[in-house]
Short mmCIF file of C-alpha atoms in Angstrom, two decimals:
data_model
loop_
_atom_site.label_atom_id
_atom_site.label_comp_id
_atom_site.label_asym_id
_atom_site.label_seq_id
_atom_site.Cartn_x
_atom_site.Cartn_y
_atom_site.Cartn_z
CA UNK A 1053 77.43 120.88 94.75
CA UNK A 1054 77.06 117.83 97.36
CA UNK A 1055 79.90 116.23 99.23
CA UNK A 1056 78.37 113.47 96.91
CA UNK A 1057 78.93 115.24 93.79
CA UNK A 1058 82.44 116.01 94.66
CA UNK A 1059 83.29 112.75 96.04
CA UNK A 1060 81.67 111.05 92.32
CA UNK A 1061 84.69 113.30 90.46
CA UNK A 1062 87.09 112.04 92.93
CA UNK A 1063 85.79 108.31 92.39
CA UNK A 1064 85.65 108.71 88.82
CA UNK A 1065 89.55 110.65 88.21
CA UNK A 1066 90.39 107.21 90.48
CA UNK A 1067 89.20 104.95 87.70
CA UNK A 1068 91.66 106.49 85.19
CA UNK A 1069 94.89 104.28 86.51
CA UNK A 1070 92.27 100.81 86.40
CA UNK A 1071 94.92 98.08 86.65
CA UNK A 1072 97.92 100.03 87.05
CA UNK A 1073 98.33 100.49 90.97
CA UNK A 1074 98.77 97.19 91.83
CA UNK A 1075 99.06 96.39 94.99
CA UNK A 1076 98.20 99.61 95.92
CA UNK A 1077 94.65 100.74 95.88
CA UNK A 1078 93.04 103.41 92.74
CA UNK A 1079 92.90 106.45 94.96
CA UNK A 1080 91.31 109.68 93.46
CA UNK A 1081 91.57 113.08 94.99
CA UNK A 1082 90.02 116.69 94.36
CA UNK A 1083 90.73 120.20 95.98
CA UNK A 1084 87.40 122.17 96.24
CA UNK A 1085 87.31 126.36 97.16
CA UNK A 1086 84.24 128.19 97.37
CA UNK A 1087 82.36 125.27 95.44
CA UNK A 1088 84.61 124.57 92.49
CA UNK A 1089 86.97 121.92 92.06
CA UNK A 1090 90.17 123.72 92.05
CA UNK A 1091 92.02 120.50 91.06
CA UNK A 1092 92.06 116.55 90.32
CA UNK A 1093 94.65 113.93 90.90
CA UNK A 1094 94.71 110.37 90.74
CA UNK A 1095 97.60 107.49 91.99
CA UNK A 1096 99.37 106.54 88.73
CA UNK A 1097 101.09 103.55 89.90
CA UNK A 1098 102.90 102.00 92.91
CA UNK A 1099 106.04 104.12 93.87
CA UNK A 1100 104.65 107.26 92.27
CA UNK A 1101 102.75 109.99 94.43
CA UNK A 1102 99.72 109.30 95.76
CA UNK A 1103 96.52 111.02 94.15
CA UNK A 1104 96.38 113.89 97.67
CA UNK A 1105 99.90 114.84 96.43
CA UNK A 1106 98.71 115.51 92.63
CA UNK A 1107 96.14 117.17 93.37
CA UNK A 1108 97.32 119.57 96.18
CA UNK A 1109 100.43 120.30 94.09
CA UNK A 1110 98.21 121.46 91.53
CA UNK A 1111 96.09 123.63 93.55
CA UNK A 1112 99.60 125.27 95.38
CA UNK A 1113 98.25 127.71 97.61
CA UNK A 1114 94.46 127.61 96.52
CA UNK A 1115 94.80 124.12 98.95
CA UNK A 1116 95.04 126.05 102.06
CA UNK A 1117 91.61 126.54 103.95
CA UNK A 1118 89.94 124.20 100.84
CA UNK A 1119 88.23 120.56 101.29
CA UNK A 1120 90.36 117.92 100.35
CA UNK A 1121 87.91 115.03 98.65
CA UNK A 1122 89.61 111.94 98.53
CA UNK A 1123 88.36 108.24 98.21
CA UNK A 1124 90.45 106.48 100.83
CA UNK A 1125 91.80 107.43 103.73
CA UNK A 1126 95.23 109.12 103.20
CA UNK A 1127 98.38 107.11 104.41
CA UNK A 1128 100.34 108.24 107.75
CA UNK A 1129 103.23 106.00 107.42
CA UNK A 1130 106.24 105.97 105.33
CA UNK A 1131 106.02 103.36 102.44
CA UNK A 1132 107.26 103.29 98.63
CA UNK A 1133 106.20 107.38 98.81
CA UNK A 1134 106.15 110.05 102.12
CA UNK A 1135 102.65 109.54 104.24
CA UNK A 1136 99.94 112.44 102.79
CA UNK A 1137 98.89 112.95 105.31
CA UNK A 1138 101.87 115.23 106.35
CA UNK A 1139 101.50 117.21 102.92
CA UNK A 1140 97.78 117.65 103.89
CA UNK A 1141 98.67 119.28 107.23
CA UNK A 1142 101.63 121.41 105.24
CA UNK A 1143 99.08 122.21 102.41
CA UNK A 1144 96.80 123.98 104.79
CA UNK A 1145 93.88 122.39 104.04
CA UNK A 1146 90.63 122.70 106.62
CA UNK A 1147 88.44 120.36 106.02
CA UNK A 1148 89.10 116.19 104.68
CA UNK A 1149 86.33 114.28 103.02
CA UNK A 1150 86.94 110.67 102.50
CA UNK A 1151 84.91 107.81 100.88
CA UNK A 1152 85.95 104.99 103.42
CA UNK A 1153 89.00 104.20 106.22
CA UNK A 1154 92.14 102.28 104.58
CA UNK A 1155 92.09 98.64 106.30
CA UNK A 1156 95.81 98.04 105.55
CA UNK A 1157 96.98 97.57 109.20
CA UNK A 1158 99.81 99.97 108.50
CA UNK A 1159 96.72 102.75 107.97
CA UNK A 1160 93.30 101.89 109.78
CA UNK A 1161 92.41 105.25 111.31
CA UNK A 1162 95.24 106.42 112.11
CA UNK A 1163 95.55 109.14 109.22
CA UNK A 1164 92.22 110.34 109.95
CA UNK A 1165 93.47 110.57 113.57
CA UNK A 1166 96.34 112.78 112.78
CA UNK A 1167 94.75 115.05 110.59
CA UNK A 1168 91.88 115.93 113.41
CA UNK A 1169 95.23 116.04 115.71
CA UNK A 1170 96.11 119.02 113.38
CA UNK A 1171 92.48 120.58 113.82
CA UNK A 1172 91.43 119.21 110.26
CA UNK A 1173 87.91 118.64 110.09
CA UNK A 1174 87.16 115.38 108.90
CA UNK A 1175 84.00 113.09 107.10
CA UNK A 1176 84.21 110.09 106.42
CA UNK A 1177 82.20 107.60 104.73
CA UNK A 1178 80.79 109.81 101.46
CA UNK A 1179 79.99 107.46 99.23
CA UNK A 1180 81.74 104.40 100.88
CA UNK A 1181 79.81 101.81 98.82
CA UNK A 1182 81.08 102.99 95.54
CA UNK A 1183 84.71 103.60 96.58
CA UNK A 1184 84.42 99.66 98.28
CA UNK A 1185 83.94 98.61 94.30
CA UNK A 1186 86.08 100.09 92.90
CA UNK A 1187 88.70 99.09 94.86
CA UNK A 1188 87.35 95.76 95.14
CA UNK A 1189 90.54 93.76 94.45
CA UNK A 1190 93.08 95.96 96.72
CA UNK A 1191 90.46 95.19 99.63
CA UNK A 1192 90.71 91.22 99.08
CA UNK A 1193 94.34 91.06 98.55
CA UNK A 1194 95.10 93.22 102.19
CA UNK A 1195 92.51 91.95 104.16
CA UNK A 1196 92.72 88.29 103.19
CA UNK A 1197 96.41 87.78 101.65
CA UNK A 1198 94.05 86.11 98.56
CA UNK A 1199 94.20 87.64 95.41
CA UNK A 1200 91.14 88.54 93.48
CA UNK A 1201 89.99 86.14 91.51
CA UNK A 1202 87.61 86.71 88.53
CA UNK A 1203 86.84 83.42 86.57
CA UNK A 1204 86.00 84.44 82.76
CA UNK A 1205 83.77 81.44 80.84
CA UNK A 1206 82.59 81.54 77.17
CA UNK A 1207 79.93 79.10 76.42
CA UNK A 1208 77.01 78.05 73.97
CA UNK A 1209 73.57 78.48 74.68
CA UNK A 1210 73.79 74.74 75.61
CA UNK A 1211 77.08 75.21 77.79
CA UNK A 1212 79.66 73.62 75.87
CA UNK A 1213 82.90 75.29 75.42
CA UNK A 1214 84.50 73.26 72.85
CA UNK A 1215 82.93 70.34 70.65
CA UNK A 1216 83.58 66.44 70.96
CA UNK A 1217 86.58 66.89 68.70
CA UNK A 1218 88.10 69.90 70.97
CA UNK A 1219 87.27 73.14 68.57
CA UNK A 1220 86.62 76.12 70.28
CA UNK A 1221 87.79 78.84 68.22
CA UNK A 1222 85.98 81.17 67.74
CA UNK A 1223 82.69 80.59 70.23
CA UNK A 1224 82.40 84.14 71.03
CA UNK A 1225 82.30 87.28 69.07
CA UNK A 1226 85.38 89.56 68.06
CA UNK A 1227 83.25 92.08 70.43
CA UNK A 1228 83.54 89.69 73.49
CA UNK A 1229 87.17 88.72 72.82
CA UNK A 1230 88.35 92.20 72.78
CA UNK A 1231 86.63 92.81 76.49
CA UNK A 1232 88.61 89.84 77.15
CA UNK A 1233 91.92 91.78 76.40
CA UNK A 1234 90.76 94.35 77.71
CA UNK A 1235 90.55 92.27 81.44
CA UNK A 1236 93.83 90.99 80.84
CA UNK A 1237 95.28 94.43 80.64
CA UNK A 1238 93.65 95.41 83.49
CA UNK A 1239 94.65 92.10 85.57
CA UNK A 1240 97.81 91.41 87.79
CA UNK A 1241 97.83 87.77 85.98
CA UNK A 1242 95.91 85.53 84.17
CA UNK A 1243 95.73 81.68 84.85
CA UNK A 1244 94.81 78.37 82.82
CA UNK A 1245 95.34 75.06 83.52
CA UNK A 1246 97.92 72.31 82.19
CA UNK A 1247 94.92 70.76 79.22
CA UNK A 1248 94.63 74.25 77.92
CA UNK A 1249 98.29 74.54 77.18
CA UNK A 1250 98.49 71.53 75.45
CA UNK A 1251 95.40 71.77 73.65
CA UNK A 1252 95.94 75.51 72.49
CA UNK A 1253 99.22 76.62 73.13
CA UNK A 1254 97.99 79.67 74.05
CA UNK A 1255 100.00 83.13 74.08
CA UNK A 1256 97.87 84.39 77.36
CA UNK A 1257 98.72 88.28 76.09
CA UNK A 1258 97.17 91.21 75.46
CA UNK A 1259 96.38 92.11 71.97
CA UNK A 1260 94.66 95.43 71.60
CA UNK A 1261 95.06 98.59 69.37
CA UNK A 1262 96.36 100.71 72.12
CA UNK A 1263 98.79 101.23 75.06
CA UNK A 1264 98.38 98.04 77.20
CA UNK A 1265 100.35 95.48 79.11
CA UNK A 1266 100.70 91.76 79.35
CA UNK A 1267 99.58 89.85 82.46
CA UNK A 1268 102.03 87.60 84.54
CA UNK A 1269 100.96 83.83 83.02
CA UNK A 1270 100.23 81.26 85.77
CA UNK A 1271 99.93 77.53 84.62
CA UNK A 1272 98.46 75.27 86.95
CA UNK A 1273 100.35 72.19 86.09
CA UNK A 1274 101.12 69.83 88.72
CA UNK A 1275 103.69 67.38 87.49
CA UNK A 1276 105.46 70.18 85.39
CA UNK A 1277 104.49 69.09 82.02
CA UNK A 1278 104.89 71.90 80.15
CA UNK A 1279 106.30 71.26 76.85
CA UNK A 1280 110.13 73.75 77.19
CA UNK A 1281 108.96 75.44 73.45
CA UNK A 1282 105.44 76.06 74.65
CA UNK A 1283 104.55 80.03 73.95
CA UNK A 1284 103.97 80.83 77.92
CA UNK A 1285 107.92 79.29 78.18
CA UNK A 1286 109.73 80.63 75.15
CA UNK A 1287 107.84 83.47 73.73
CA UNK A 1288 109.14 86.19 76.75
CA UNK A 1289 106.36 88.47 75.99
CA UNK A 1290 105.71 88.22 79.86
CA UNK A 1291 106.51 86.10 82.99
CA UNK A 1292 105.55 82.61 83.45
CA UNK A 1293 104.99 80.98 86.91
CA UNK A 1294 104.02 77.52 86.82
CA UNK A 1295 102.74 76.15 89.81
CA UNK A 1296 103.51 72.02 90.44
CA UNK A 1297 102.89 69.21 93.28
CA UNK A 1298 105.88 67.54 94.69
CA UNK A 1299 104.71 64.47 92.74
CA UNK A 1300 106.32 66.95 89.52
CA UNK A 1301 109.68 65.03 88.27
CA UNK A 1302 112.56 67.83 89.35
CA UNK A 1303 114.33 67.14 85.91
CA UNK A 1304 111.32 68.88 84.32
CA UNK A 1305 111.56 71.14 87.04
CA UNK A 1306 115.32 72.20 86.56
CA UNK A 1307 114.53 72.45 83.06
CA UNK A 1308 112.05 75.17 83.35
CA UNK A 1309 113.58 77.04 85.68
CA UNK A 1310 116.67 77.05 83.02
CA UNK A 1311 114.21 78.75 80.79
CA UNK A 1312 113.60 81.70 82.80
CA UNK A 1313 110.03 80.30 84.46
CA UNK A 1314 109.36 80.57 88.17
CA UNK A 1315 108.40 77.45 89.57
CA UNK A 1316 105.92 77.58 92.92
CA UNK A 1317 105.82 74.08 95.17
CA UNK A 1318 101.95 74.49 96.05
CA UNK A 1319 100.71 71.11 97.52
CA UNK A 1320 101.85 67.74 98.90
CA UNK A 1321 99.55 65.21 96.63
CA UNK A 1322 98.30 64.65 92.81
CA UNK A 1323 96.96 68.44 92.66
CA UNK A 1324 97.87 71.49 93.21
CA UNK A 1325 97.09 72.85 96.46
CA UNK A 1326 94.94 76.18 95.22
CA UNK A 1327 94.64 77.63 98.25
CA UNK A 1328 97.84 77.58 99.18
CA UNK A 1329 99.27 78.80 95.19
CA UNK A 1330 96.79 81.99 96.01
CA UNK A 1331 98.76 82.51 99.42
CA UNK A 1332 102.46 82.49 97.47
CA UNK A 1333 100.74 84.50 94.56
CA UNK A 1334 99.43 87.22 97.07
CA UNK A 1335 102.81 87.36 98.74
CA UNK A 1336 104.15 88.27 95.60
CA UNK A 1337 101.74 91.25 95.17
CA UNK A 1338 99.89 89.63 92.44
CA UNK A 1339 96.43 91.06 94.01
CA UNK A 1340 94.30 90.08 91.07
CA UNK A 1341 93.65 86.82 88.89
CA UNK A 1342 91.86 86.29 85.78
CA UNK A 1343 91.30 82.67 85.47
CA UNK A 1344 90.58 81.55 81.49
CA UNK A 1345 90.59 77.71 82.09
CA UNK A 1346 89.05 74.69 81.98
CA UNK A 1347 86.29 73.04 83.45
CA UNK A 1348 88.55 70.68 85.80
CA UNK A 1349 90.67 73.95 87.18
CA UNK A 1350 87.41 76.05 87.54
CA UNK A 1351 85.67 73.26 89.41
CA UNK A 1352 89.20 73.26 91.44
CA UNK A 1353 88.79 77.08 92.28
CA UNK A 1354 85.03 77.40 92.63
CA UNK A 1355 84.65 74.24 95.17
CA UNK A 1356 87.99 75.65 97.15
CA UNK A 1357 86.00 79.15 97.47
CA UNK A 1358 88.79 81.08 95.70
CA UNK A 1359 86.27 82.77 93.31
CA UNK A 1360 85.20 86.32 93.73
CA UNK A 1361 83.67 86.93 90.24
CA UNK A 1362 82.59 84.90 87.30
CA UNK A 1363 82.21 86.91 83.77
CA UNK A 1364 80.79 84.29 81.72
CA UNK A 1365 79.81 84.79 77.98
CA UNK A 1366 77.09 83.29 76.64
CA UNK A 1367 76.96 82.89 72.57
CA UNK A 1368 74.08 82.02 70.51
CA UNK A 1369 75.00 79.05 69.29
CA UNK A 1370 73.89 74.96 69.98
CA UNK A 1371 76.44 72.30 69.72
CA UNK A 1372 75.85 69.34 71.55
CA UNK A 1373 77.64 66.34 71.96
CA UNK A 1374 77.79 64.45 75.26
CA UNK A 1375 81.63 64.50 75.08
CA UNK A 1376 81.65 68.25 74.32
CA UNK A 1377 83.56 69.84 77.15
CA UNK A 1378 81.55 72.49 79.65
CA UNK A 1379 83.25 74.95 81.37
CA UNK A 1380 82.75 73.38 85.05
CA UNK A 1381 83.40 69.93 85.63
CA UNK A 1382 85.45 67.69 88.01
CA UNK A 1383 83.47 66.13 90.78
CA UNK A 1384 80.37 68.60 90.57
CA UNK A 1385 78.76 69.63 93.73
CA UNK A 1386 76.27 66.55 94.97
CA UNK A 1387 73.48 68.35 96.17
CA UNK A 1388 71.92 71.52 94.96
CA UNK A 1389 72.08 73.58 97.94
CA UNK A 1390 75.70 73.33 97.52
CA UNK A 1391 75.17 75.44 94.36
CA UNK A 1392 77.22 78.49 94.03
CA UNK A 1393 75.36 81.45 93.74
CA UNK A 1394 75.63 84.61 91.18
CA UNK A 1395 74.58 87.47 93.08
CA UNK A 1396 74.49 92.00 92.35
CA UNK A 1397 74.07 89.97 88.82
CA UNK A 1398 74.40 92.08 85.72
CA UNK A 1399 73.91 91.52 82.34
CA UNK A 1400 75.28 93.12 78.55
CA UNK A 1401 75.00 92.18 75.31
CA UNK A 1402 78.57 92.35 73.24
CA UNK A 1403 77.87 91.56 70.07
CA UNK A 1404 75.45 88.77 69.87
CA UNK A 1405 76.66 87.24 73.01
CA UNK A 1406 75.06 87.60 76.28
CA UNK A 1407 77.93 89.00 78.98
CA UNK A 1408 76.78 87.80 82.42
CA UNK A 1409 78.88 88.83 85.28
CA UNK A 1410 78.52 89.29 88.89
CA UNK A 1411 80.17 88.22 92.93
CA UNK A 1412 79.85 84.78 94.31
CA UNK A 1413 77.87 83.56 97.10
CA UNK A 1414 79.20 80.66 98.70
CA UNK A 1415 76.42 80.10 101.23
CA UNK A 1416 78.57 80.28 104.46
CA UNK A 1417 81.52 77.59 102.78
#
């Protein structure tokens, strides 16, 4: 077998803790001897050994003189866990194969630099583009101190997601609202905007038929109108933070707050600064976003450049209706070069709805 092959079991044991590492990165690792993987590990969750420590523990001493595959560069500093780097060196281990270098300033080269210190052979770079996806959302969050933000849209074939008299359940398949659970489980937090709590009262939770989690809730609600028996506030099936201008009334405020809801100040006007809700969201080590509003917050997010992803559904069905809502609105962009771009575009069918999904291209905004 390749360095490939080996680094594609590392990349894949990885995938196995999807949205449970947060903020640290899905790491995979494998201990290879005379061609044979010897052992796997992966990083369970923040706090918890790191996927170079599973995996060596399980080879014991099969480690020493073996190649180490691992998909990011192990850690040389002292953090939640012990750097790996130090149970590398112990382990014995000769040679060090890595998908890509860690760019958390606390890492950057430096554990590559003390394992060839300790006359470890090292490669890096094995399959660097695949490792870079997967970990797509830990390299936002620690290079930008953004979150990742993934904006999911359901639609009909003429682009309306509700019609003139506000119905929009159900527009989708069951098929397409169970990938949409299965996104929230995987997401730090999901986010909608003031209109879609008081249209829908929604729940914002994760509802599937096995082990999963509930997102943080974010409500975008600038003068804090929240109603104090709304399911996000009294429900405590998860955390709410609602985010409000300083134009929000601090008896509504106070009154939240009483309730058990974190209230973030983002912005100095009407609106909610977005940029600046990201920045206190990041700094809380919420590293990922699913956003599941409306056409005035996704407008908001996609003309602020805060969108990394869009996942939009498309359902075989016409409504119409010149007042039917679409899911991007506000101001619009003027001109068409302005346009954001899909691009690496991918498409599935779920049911009978078309699943479109792929990265933004803001042409240089």
């Amino acid at each position: 077998m390749t360095d490939e092959m080996f680094m594609r079991e590392a990349l894949r044991a990885a995938a196995h803790a999807r949205g449970r590492t947060s903020p640290n990165p899905m790491v995979g690792a494998a201990v290879v001897r005379d061609g044979k993987i010897i052992s796997l590990g992966w990083h369970r969750q923040a706090g918890t050994p790191h996927a170079e420590v599973h995996a060596l523990n399980m080879a014991g001493e099969l480690a020493r003189g073996a190649t180490l595959y691992v998909t990011l560069e192990p850690c040389s500093h002292y953090g939640r866990t012990p750097p790996c780097v130090e149970a590398i060196i112990k382990a014995g281990v000769g040679r060090v194969v890595a998908a890509m270098s860690d760019p958390n300033p606390l890492v950057a080269g430096r554990g590559f630099d003390r394992l060839r210190a300790a006359g470890i052979d090292v490669t890096a770079g094995v399959l660097e583009d695949d490792a870079r996806r997967l970990n797509e959302v830990f390299l936002k969050w620690i290079t930008t101190g953004l979150p990742f933000v993934m904006l999911k849209t359901a639609t009909t074939l003429d682009g309306k997601i509700a019609t003139s008299t506000g119905q929009s359940r159900w527009i989708t398949s069951e098929s397409a609202r169970r990938r949409v659970h299965e996104w929230r489980n995987e997401y730090d937090a999901i986010m909608v905007g003031i209109g879609t709590v008081l249209a829908d009262d929604p729940s914002l939770t994760t509802r599937l038929d096995m082990p999963s989690r509930n997102p943080i809730r974010i409500i975008v609600d600038s003068k804090a109108r929240t109603p104090l028996d709304a399911n996000v506030v009294a429900d405590g099936q998860s955390k709410t933070i609602i985010a409000v201008s300083d134009r929000a009334p601090q008896k509504n405020i106070d009154a939240l707050i009483e309730r058990g809801v974190e209230v973030i100040a983002a912005g100095s006007g009407e609106r909610v600064d977005l940029r600046m809700l990201m920045k206190e969201l990041a700094a809380r080590e919420i590293t990922s976003v699913m956003v599941e509003g409306g056409g005035t917050l996704n407008f908001g997010l996609l003309s602020a450049g805060l969108v990394d992803r869009i996942n939009a559904f498309v359902a075989p069905k016409l409504i119409g209706g010149r007042a039917a809502l679409t899911s991007v609105e506000g101001e619009g962009f003027s001109d068409l070069s302005d346009a954001v771009e899909l691009i690496d575009v991918e498409t599935e069918m779920i049911g009978a709805d078309i699943l479109i999904g792929g990265r933004l291209s803001y042409r240089g905004r």
